[in-house]
C-alpha positions as MATLAB code, in Angstrom:
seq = 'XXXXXXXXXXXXXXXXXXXXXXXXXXXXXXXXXXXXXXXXXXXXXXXXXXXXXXXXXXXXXXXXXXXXXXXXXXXXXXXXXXXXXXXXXXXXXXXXXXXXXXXXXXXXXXXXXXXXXXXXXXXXXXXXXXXXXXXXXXXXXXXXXXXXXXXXXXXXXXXXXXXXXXXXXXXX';
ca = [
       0.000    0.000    0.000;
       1.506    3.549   -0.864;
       2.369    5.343    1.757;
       0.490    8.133    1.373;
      -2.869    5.856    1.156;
      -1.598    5.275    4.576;
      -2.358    8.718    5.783;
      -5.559   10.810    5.067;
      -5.284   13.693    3.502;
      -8.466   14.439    4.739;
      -8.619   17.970    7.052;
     -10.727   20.140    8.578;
     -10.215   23.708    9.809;
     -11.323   24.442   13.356;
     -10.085   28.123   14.195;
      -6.336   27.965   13.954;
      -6.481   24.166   14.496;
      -6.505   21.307   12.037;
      -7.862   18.052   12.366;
      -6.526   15.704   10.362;
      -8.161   12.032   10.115;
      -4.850    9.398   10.033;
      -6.040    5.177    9.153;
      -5.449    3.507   11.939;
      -2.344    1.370   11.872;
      -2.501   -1.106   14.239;
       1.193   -2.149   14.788;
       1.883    2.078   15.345;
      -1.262    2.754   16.823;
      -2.922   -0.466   18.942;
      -2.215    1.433   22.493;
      -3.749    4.679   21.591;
      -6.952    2.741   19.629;
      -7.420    0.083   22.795;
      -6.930    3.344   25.378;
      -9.667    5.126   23.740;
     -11.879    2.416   23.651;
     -11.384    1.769   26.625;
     -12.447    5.436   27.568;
     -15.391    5.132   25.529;
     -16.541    2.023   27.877;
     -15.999    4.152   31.075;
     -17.368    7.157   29.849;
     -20.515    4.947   28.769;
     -20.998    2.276   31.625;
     -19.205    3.862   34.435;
     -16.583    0.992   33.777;
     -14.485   -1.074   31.378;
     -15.836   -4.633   32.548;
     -17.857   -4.683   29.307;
     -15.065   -3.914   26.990;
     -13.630   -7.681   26.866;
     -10.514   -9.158   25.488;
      -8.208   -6.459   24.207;
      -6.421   -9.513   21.585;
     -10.175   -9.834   20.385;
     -10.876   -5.999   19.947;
      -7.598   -6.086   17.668;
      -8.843   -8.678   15.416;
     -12.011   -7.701   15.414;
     -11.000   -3.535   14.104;
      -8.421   -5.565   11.822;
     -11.312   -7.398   10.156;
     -13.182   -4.490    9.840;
     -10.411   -1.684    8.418;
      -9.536   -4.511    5.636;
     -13.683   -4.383    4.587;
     -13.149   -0.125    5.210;
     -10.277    1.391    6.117;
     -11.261    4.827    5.297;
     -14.063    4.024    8.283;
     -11.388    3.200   10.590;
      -9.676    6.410   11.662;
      -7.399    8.227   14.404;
      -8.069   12.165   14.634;
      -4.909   14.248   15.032;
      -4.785   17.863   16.385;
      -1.826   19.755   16.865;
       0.236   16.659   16.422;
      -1.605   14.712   18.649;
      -4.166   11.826   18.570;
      -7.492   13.811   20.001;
     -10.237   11.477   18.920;
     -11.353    7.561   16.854;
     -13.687    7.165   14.229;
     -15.050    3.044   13.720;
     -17.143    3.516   10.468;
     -18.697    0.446    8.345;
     -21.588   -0.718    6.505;
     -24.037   -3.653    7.141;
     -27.496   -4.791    6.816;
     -30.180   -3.960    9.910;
     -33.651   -5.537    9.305;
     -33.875   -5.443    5.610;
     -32.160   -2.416    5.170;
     -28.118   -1.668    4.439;
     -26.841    1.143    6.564;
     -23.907    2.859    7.552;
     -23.039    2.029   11.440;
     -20.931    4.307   13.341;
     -19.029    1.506   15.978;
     -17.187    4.434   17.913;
     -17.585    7.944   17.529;
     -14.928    9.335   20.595;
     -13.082   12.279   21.259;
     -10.606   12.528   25.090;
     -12.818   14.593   27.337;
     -10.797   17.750   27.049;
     -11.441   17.759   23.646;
     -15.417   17.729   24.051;
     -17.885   20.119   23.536;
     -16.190   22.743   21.153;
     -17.171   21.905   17.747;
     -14.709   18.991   17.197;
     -17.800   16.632   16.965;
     -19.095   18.271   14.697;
     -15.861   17.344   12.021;
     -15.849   14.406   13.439;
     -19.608   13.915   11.723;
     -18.640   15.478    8.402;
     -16.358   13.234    7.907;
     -18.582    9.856    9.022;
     -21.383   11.700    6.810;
     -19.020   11.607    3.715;
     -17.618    8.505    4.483;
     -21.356    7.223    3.863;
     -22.262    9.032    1.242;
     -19.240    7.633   -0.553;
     -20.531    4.082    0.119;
     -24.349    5.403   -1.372;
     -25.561    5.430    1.961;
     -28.862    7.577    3.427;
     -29.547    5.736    6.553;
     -26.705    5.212    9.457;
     -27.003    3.983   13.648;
     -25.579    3.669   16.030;
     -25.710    2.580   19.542;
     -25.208    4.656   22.837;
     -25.469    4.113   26.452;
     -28.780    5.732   28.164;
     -27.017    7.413   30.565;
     -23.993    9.055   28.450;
     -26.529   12.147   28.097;
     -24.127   14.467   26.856;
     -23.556   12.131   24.225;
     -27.333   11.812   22.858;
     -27.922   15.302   23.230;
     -25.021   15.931   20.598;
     -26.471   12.733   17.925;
     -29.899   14.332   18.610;
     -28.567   18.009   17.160;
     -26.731   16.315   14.248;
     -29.896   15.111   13.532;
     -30.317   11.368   14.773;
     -33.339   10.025   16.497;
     -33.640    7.202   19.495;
     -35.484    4.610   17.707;
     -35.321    1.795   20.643;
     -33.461    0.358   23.547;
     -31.470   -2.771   23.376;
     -29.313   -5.283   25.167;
     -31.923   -5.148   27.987;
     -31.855   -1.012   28.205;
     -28.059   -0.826   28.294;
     -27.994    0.531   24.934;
     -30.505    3.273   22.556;
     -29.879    2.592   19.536;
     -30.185    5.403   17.284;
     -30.981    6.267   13.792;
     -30.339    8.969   11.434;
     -30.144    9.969    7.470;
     -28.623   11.548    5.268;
];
């Protein structure tokens, strides 16, 4: 693979600030991706107990970037890994749909647009596949996080995994 394939040369302005969206690379980056997941668990369920197997994550986000690696993405600001993208496509009750796995950014990072970039890019990403219709699935008490998919546009359609998880639905 070119080495420039490698690296998105996909950006976004954000004041003086650039976010830049880098494919992850698991033998550079499988620390940073497992660390933020890992965040994404606490920040959703209080704690990681849910998060499993880190050797099974791996494979599994292997898998997946060889089906999509444009859907599979680190976000870099100021030199530094801010935020992960998990991106794919799949079929949900008759109909194929883009699914966003992890949308995160660190908690610093939160609240000041960045999210907002962080959705172009998903929305492209879908478009590019002919997508209209994309879920996800979010934790009924990460508030801060459903008030953000509900501005963007996305709707609680119903709970799952015995009210652990909304699952949510938006288009494009």
């Amino acid at each position: 693979m070119h080495h420039l394939a490698v690296r998105a040369a996909i950006e976004f302005q954000k004041g003086d600030n650039m976010l830049t969206f880098e494919e992850i690379n698991l033998t550079k980056h499988r620390d940073i991706v497992i660390a933020f997941r890992k965040d994404s668990f606490n920040v959703s369920f209080g704690d990681i107990s849910g998060f499993g197997d880190e050797g099974e994550y791996v494979r599994w986000l292997e898998e997946k970037k060889r089906a999509y690696p444009k859907g599979f993405m680190l976000v870099m600001e100021d030199g530094e890994y801010i935020g992960q993208l998990e991106l794919s496509c799949k079929d949900y009750e008759g109909m194929h749909i883009g699914y966003i796995h992890l949308f995160y950014l660190r908690p610093e990072k939160r609240g000041e647009g960045r999210g907002l970039e962080l959705y172009h890019y998903a929305k492209q990403f879908f478009l590019q596949k002919g997508i209209k219709n994309y879920q996800l699935r979010v934790s009924p008490s990460n508030t801060a996080a459903i008030k953000f998919y509900q501005k963007i546009g996305m709707e609680p359609i119903k709970t799952e995994l015995d009210g652990k998880v909304v699952r949510m639905s938006g288009t494009l």
